[in-house]
Amino acid sequence: MAMTTNLLATSKAVKLHGVRFFSSFLSRPNHFLACRLPQSITRRVQTSLCYRETSFKAVSPEPEPSSVSDGVGITRFLKGKTYLVTGATGFLAKVLIEKLLRASPDIGKIFILIKSKDQESANKRLYDEIISSDLFNHLKQMHGRSYEEFMKSKLIPIIGDIGEDNLGVGSEIAAKISGEIDVVISCAGRTTFDDRYDLALNVNALGPGRLLSFAKDCKKLKLFLHISTAYVTGKKEGTVLEAPLCVGKNITSDLNVEHELKLASEAVRKFHGSGEIKKLKELGIQRAQHYGWENTYTFTKAMGETLIQTMREDVPVVIIRPSIIESSYKEPFPGWIQGIRMTDPMILAYGKGQISGFWGDSQSFLDIIPVDMVVNATIAAMAKHGCRNSDLKVYNVTSSSHAHPLRAGEYMDLAYQHLCDFPLTVIDLERWKFHSSLDGFTSSVFDIIAKQERGTTNEGGEAEESHTTLSFKGKRILNYFVSLARTYEPYAFFQARFDDTNTRSLIQEMSMEEIEMFEFDVKSIDWEHYIVNVHLPGLKRESLKERSN
């Protein structure tokens, strides 16, 4: 894990604004879906309709597109605006930058906060991680030989760190750019679920506050836009509303950010040395679960939202809460992804024969959302609220809020059929099994590893030797999957659904032209096409890229 400066352990008490604190498998039946329709019905109908006929009431009404030709006025708003973006080398922010530049080549500058030792290395990071990325191939075709010149005229790297006071930006640079910025976009964050508590607090909880303090000094500021997560409320059942988080209202009044900072700082001093990282990770999980959150990530993101609410005063704020962000559906091309994310490690392990199932419920809601839809919703919300007012608006950009949500069983059946047609390796792939207990899943993985290590099986299909020992490598593999199961357990049994009334209303306000250009209506997703033809091929490409690197 990349280590960053631990400000919690070395600095004085933190004070923020006075507050200390995504086909061809016609021959195979769809296992999880076939039970719902007669066998005589074709597989295509099975896949498309079976889960889709489940009787659910949509959380919000279906909107009609705006009859006003200008709609929200997205392209008009984007023109000439200048942005400050944090987390720009990350998955979501990088796709956002690409769409901004492609949809509105005449936007102003995009200042990019980059953690780097000097300007030369910052420029190199900008080129290596953004300008040379295949994500920007459409822009390369649009601009031809002038592509690099165009990119360098729009993307300005600013040396800084969300984990430092004043973002670690020099006073002269800060004064210069603060007079140009119209929109501040907060995309930076530590996304490891079981992260060190001290580092997660410093970036996810305190980082948005530091950025908001900086935004308040921006003379032309029209909007502060923060990317959070739909799981930020910690709620596992019922309906998750698009409401700001506020201590004492929808968050227990017992939660005190200042106390958590002090606790983490003391833990750093106490655990210094052997086992420090492990103990600080355990502390984060303990504190999160104590207050009702699944993990350190969602817990510290929640604290970050509360600080925004506390500090914002009259600054207009939009909070975007996406669910599980996966590969692009259409833009800039289908199946682009950066990194192996959320459900992806299990799919790859399954395709390689390392696991045959997972601890979870086939009927649980798998709330995934393509990254380009998150980006389009973000831009539309930005345009709608990018004016001087005192509103704070929350948008759930999710897929479980409608009448026919995607379920885990459906997703894994499609994955099974795709991996049979286009295998990752030469194995006889078993159908995916959902285990109702962690012990059952652990035993299953143990058996697979033991068989692979011994290489022979008896007539009963079990290892010839006793399943009592594994090699050191085998134990590490087993521990990895057990840890993964524990980490993802809240999502593998997830039954809550996200209200998206604000998001649906935003679509209703958009013109037909805007909807075509900035599409994020989840009803338009063909889940079979997305998973089989888009996401899984994209995931396999990314996996091969990571292995080659």
Coordinates of C-alpha atoms in Angstrom, one line a residue, residues 446-458 462-471:
F446 CA -10.4 -25.3 0.7
D447 CA -11.4 -28.4 -1.4
I448 CA -10.6 -26.7 -4.7
I449 CA -7.1 -25.6 -3.5
A450 CA -6.4 -29.1 -2.0
K451 CA -7.4 -30.8 -5.2
Q452 CA -5.3 -28.4 -7.3
E453 CA -2.3 -28.9 -5.0
R454 CA -2.5 -32.7 -4.9
G455 CA -3.4 -33.0 -8.6
T456 CA -5.3 -36.3 -8.3
T457 CA -8.8 -37.2 -7.0
N458 CA -10.4 -40.5 -6.0
E462 CA -12.4 -35.7 -3.3
A463 CA -8.7 -35.4 -2.6
E464 CA -7.0 -38.7 -1.9
E465 CA -5.3 -37.3 1.1
S466 CA -6.8 -35.9 4.2
H467 CA -8.0 -32.2 3.9
T468 CA -6.0 -31.1 6.9
T469 CA -3.1 -29.2 5.4
L470 CA -2.4 -26.8 2.6
S471 CA 0.9 -25.3 1.4

